Amino acid sequence: MNPPEAWIQEARPGPLYRLCRIVVSSIGRGFLDWKVYHPERVPVVGPVILASNHQSFADPPLIAAGPPRTTRFLARETLFKVPVLGSVIRFMGAYPIDRDGGGASGLRTVLTLLDSGAAVLLFPEGTRSPDGQVQAARSGIGLVVIRSTAPVVPVRVFGLNHAWGRHQRFPRPHPIVIKYGQPLFFEELRREAATASKQRTKAIYEEVSQQVMKAIRDLQPHQDVREFPSS
C-alpha cells in the first residue's frame, strides 16, 4: 500500500531544513569529528519515534541531521533565544515547550505530529545526563508509543557530553558518534492495551519504556572510532 501523500510531504525536507542540515553537518564534521551510523534504519516516510539518550543541547539538531527526512522535536522555549542554535532548531521544525516538558500539551503535540506521519525525536530520560551515562526512562515514553501507531528507532549518542555537556557553558571539540538502531514494533502490546485494565495498561507502559531503554543501551560505537564508555 502506498503511503498517503500527506505523509510523503511531511517527510520531504523543505529548503530551510536542508540548509540547516548542511550547516549542522558541516559543523559536526569539522568541529566535532561527527560520525553517523545506520541512518538508513529510519523509515523514509510515515510516523516514527526516534528515542535517544540525552547528553547535550546539541543532540536534537545532530540527530535530526542524520536521516534523509524531516525530523520534528520538542525544545525548551529558552533554547530558541540562544544565538545560532535558536535559529537552527526553529528552521529544523522544533516545537517550543515550557521548562517542565509541556505536560499534557506536549503529549498532544507529539501524538498530533505522529498522526500526521511525522518522525518525532524524543528523549525518554527527560533531561540531559549529568555524566554521559544512559539514565533510566521517565514516565511518558511508553504511553506515547502505545497511543501511537509508530515504530520506535532507538538512537544512541556518544561523546557529546564531552563536547557540550550539562555542566559546560560553551562547546569544545571532541569526537562524537550517533548510531541508529533497528526499528522496534509494539503491535501486540498495543492490542493488549486497548482492552486492558488500568493497572495492566500502566504495566504495559513501563514494559515498553524498559524495552526502549534497553535497545538504546545495547547500541555500541563502531571499533573504528575513539573508545567510548559502553554503558
CSV table of N, CA and C in Angstrom, one decimal, residues 107-178:
chain,number,residue,atom,x,y,z
A,107,LEU,N,2.4,16.2,25.2
A,107,LEU,CA,1.9,14.8,24.7
A,107,LEU,C,1.0,15.0,23.5
A,108,ARG,N,0.1,15.9,23.6
A,108,ARG,CA,-0.8,16.1,22.5
A,108,ARG,C,-0.1,16.5,21.2
A,109,THR,N,0.9,17.4,21.4
A,109,THR,CA,1.7,17.8,20.2
A,109,THR,C,2.4,16.6,19.6
A,110,VAL,N,3.0,15.8,20.4
A,110,VAL,CA,3.7,14.6,19.9
A,110,VAL,C,2.8,13.7,19.1
A,111,LEU,N,1.6,13.4,19.7
A,111,LEU,CA,0.7,12.5,19.1
A,111,LEU,C,0.1,13.0,17.9
A,112,THR,N,-0.1,14.4,17.8
A,112,THR,CA,-0.7,15.0,16.6
A,112,THR,C,0.4,14.9,15.5
A,113,LEU,N,1.6,15.2,15.8
A,113,LEU,CA,2.7,15.1,14.8
A,113,LEU,C,2.8,13.6,14.3
A,114,LEU,N,2.7,12.6,15.2
A,114,LEU,CA,2.8,11.3,14.7
A,114,LEU,C,1.6,10.9,13.8
A,115,ASP,N,0.4,11.4,14.2
A,115,ASP,CA,-0.8,11.1,13.4
A,115,ASP,C,-0.6,11.7,12.0
A,116,SER,N,0.2,12.8,11.9
A,116,SER,CA,0.3,13.4,10.6
A,116,SER,C,1.4,12.8,9.7
A,117,GLY,N,2.0,11.7,10.3
A,117,GLY,CA,3.1,11.0,9.6
A,117,GLY,C,4.5,11.5,9.8
A,118,ALA,N,4.7,12.2,10.9
A,118,ALA,CA,6.0,12.8,11.2
A,118,ALA,C,6.9,11.8,11.9
A,119,ALA,N,8.2,12.1,11.7
A,119,ALA,CA,9.3,11.5,12.5
A,119,ALA,C,9.5,12.4,13.7
A,120,VAL,N,9.4,11.9,14.9
A,120,VAL,CA,9.5,12.7,16.1
A,120,VAL,C,10.6,12.2,17.0
A,121,LEU,N,11.5,13.1,17.4
A,121,LEU,CA,12.6,12.8,18.3
A,121,LEU,C,12.2,13.0,19.7
A,122,LEU,N,12.3,11.9,20.5
A,122,LEU,CA,12.0,12.0,22.0
A,122,LEU,C,13.2,11.6,22.8
A,123,PHE,N,13.3,12.1,24.0
A,123,PHE,CA,14.4,11.7,24.9
A,123,PHE,C,13.7,11.1,26.2
A,124,PRO,N,13.7,9.8,26.2
A,124,PRO,CA,13.0,9.1,27.4
A,124,PRO,C,13.5,9.5,28.7
A,125,GLU,N,14.8,9.9,28.8
A,125,GLU,CA,15.4,10.2,30.1
A,125,GLU,C,14.8,11.6,30.6
A,126,GLY,N,14.3,12.4,29.7
A,126,GLY,CA,13.6,13.6,30.1
A,126,GLY,C,14.6,14.8,30.2
A,127,THR,N,15.8,14.6,30.6
A,127,THR,CA,16.8,15.7,30.8
A,127,THR,C,18.2,15.1,30.4
A,128,ARG,N,19.1,16.1,30.3
A,128,ARG,CA,20.5,15.7,29.9
A,128,ARG,C,21.1,14.9,31.0
A,129,SER,N,21.9,13.9,30.6
A,129,SER,CA,22.6,13.1,31.6
A,129,SER,C,23.7,13.9,32.3
A,130,PRO,N,23.9,13.8,33.6
A,130,PRO,CA,24.9,14.6,34.2
A,130,PRO,C,26.3,14.1,34.0
A,131,ASP,N,26.5,12.8,33.5
A,131,ASP,CA,27.8,12.2,33.3
A,131,ASP,C,28.0,11.5,32.0
A,132,GLY,N,27.0,11.6,31.1
A,132,GLY,CA,27.1,10.9,29.8
A,132,GLY,C,26.6,9.5,29.8
A,133,GLN,N,26.3,8.9,31.0
A,133,GLN,CA,25.8,7.6,31.0
A,133,GLN,C,24.3,7.6,30.7
A,134,VAL,N,23.8,6.5,30.2
A,134,VAL,CA,22.3,6.4,29.9
A,134,VAL,C,21.6,6.2,31.2
A,135,GLN,N,20.6,7.1,31.4
A,135,GLN,CA,19.8,7.1,32.6
A,135,GLN,C,18.5,6.3,32.5
A,136,ALA,N,17.8,6.1,33.5
A,136,ALA,CA,16.5,5.5,33.5
A,136,ALA,C,15.5,6.4,32.8
A,137,ALA,N,14.5,5.7,32.2
A,137,ALA,CA,13.4,6.5,31.5
A,137,ALA,C,12.5,7.1,32.5
A,138,ARG,N,12.0,8.3,32.2
A,138,ARG,CA,10.9,8.8,33.0
A,138,ARG,C,9.6,8.3,32.4
A,139,SER,N,8.5,8.5,33.1
A,139,SER,CA,7.2,8.0,32.6
A,139,SER,C,6.9,8.9,31.4
A,140,GLY,N,6.2,8.3,30.5
A,140,GLY,CA,5.8,9.0,29.3
A,140,GLY,C,6.1,8.4,28.0
A,141,ILE,N,7.3,7.8,27.8
A,141,ILE,CA,7.6,7.3,26.5
A,141,ILE,C,6.8,6.0,26.2
A,142,GLY,N,6.5,5.2,27.2
A,142,GLY,CA,5.6,4.0,27.0
A,142,GLY,C,4.2,4.4,26.6
A,143,LEU,N,3.7,5.5,27.2
A,143,LEU,CA,2.4,6.0,26.9
A,143,LEU,C,2.3,6.5,25.5
A,144,VAL,N,3.3,7.2,25.0
A,144,VAL,CA,3.3,7.8,23.7
A,144,VAL,C,3.4,6.6,22.7
A,145,VAL,N,4.2,5.6,22.9
A,145,VAL,CA,4.4,4.5,22.0
A,145,VAL,C,3.1,3.8,21.9
A,146,ILE,N,2.4,3.5,23.0
A,146,ILE,CA,1.2,2.7,22.9
A,146,ILE,C,0.0,3.5,22.3
A,147,ARG,N,0.0,4.8,22.5
A,147,ARG,CA,-1.1,5.6,22.0
A,147,ARG,C,-0.9,5.9,20.5
A,148,SER,N,0.3,5.7,20.0
A,148,SER,CA,0.5,5.9,18.6
A,148,SER,C,0.6,4.6,17.8
A,149,THR,N,0.8,4.7,16.5
A,149,THR,CA,1.0,3.5,15.7
A,149,THR,C,2.4,3.4,15.2
A,150,ALA,N,3.3,4.3,15.7
A,150,ALA,CA,4.6,4.5,15.1
A,150,ALA,C,5.6,3.4,15.6
A,151,PRO,N,6.5,2.9,14.7
A,151,PRO,CA,7.6,2.1,15.2
A,151,PRO,C,8.6,3.0,16.0
A,152,VAL,N,9.5,2.4,16.7
A,152,VAL,CA,10.5,3.2,17.5
A,152,VAL,C,11.8,2.8,17.0
A,153,VAL,N,12.6,3.8,16.6
A,153,VAL,CA,14.0,3.6,16.3
A,153,VAL,C,14.9,4.1,17.4
A,154,PRO,N,15.6,3.2,18.1
A,154,PRO,CA,16.5,3.6,19.2
A,154,PRO,C,17.7,4.3,18.6
A,155,VAL,N,18.1,5.4,19.3
A,155,VAL,CA,19.3,6.1,18.9
A,155,VAL,C,20.2,6.3,20.1
A,156,ARG,N,21.5,6.2,19.8
A,156,ARG,CA,22.4,6.5,20.9
A,156,ARG,C,23.5,7.4,20.5
A,157,VAL,N,23.8,8.4,21.4
A,157,VAL,CA,24.8,9.4,21.2
A,157,VAL,C,25.9,9.1,22.1
A,158,PHE,N,27.1,9.2,21.5
A,158,PHE,CA,28.4,9.0,22.3
A,158,PHE,C,29.3,10.3,22.1
A,159,GLY,N,29.8,10.8,23.2
A,159,GLY,CA,30.8,11.8,23.2
A,159,GLY,C,30.3,13.3,23.3
A,160,LEU,N,29.0,13.5,23.1
A,160,LEU,CA,28.5,14.9,23.2
A,160,LEU,C,28.6,15.5,24.6
A,161,ASN,N,28.6,14.6,25.6
A,161,ASN,CA,28.7,15.1,27.0
A,161,ASN,C,30.1,15.7,27.2
A,162,HIS,N,31.1,15.3,26.4
A,162,HIS,CA,32.4,15.9,26.5
A,162,HIS,C,32.5,17.2,25.6
A,163,ALA,N,31.7,17.2,24.5
A,163,ALA,CA,31.8,18.3,23.6
A,163,ALA,C,31.0,19.5,24.2
A,164,TRP,N,29.8,19.2,24.7
A,164,TRP,CA,28.9,20.3,25.2
A,164,TRP,C,28.0,19.7,26.2
A,165,GLY,N,28.5,19.2,27.4
A,165,GLY,CA,27.7,18.6,28.4
A,165,GLY,C,26.9,19.5,29.2
A,166,ARG,N,26.3,18.9,30.2
A,166,ARG,CA,25.3,19.6,31.0
A,166,ARG,C,26.0,20.7,31.8
A,167,HIS,N,27.3,20.5,32.2
A,167,HIS,CA,27.9,21.5,33.1
A,167,HIS,C,28.9,22.4,32.3
A,168,GLN,N,28.8,22.4,31.0
A,168,GLN,CA,29.6,23.3,30.1
A,168,GLN,C,28.8,24.4,29.5
A,169,ARG,N,29.4,25.6,29.7
A,169,ARG,CA,28.7,26.8,29.1
A,169,ARG,C,28.9,26.9,27.6
A,170,PHE,N,30.1,26.5,27.1
A,170,PHE,CA,30.4,26.6,25.7
A,170,PHE,C,30.8,25.2,25.2
A,171,PRO,N,30.5,24.9,23.9
A,171,PRO,CA,31.0,23.7,23.3
A,171,PRO,C,32.5,23.7,23.1
A,172,ARG,N,33.1,22.5,23.0
A,172,ARG,CA,34.5,22.4,22.6
A,172,ARG,C,34.7,21.2,21.7
A,173,PRO,N,35.8,21.1,21.0
A,173,PRO,CA,35.9,20.0,20.0
A,173,PRO,C,36.1,18.7,20.8
A,174,HIS,N,35.4,17.7,20.3
A,174,HIS,CA,35.5,16.3,20.8
A,174,HIS,C,34.8,15.4,19.8
A,175,PRO,N,35.4,14.2,19.5
A,175,PRO,CA,34.7,13.3,18.6
A,175,PRO,C,33.4,12.8,19.2
A,176,ILE,N,32.4,12.7,18.3
A,176,ILE,CA,31.1,12.2,18.7
A,176,ILE,C,30.6,11.1,17.7
A,177,VAL,N,29.8,10.2,18.2
A,177,VAL,CA,29.2,9.2,17.3
A,177,VAL,C,27.7,9.2,17.6
A,178,ILE,N,26.9,9.1,16.5
A,178,ILE,CA,25.5,8.9,16.6
A,178,ILE,C,25.1,7.6,15.8
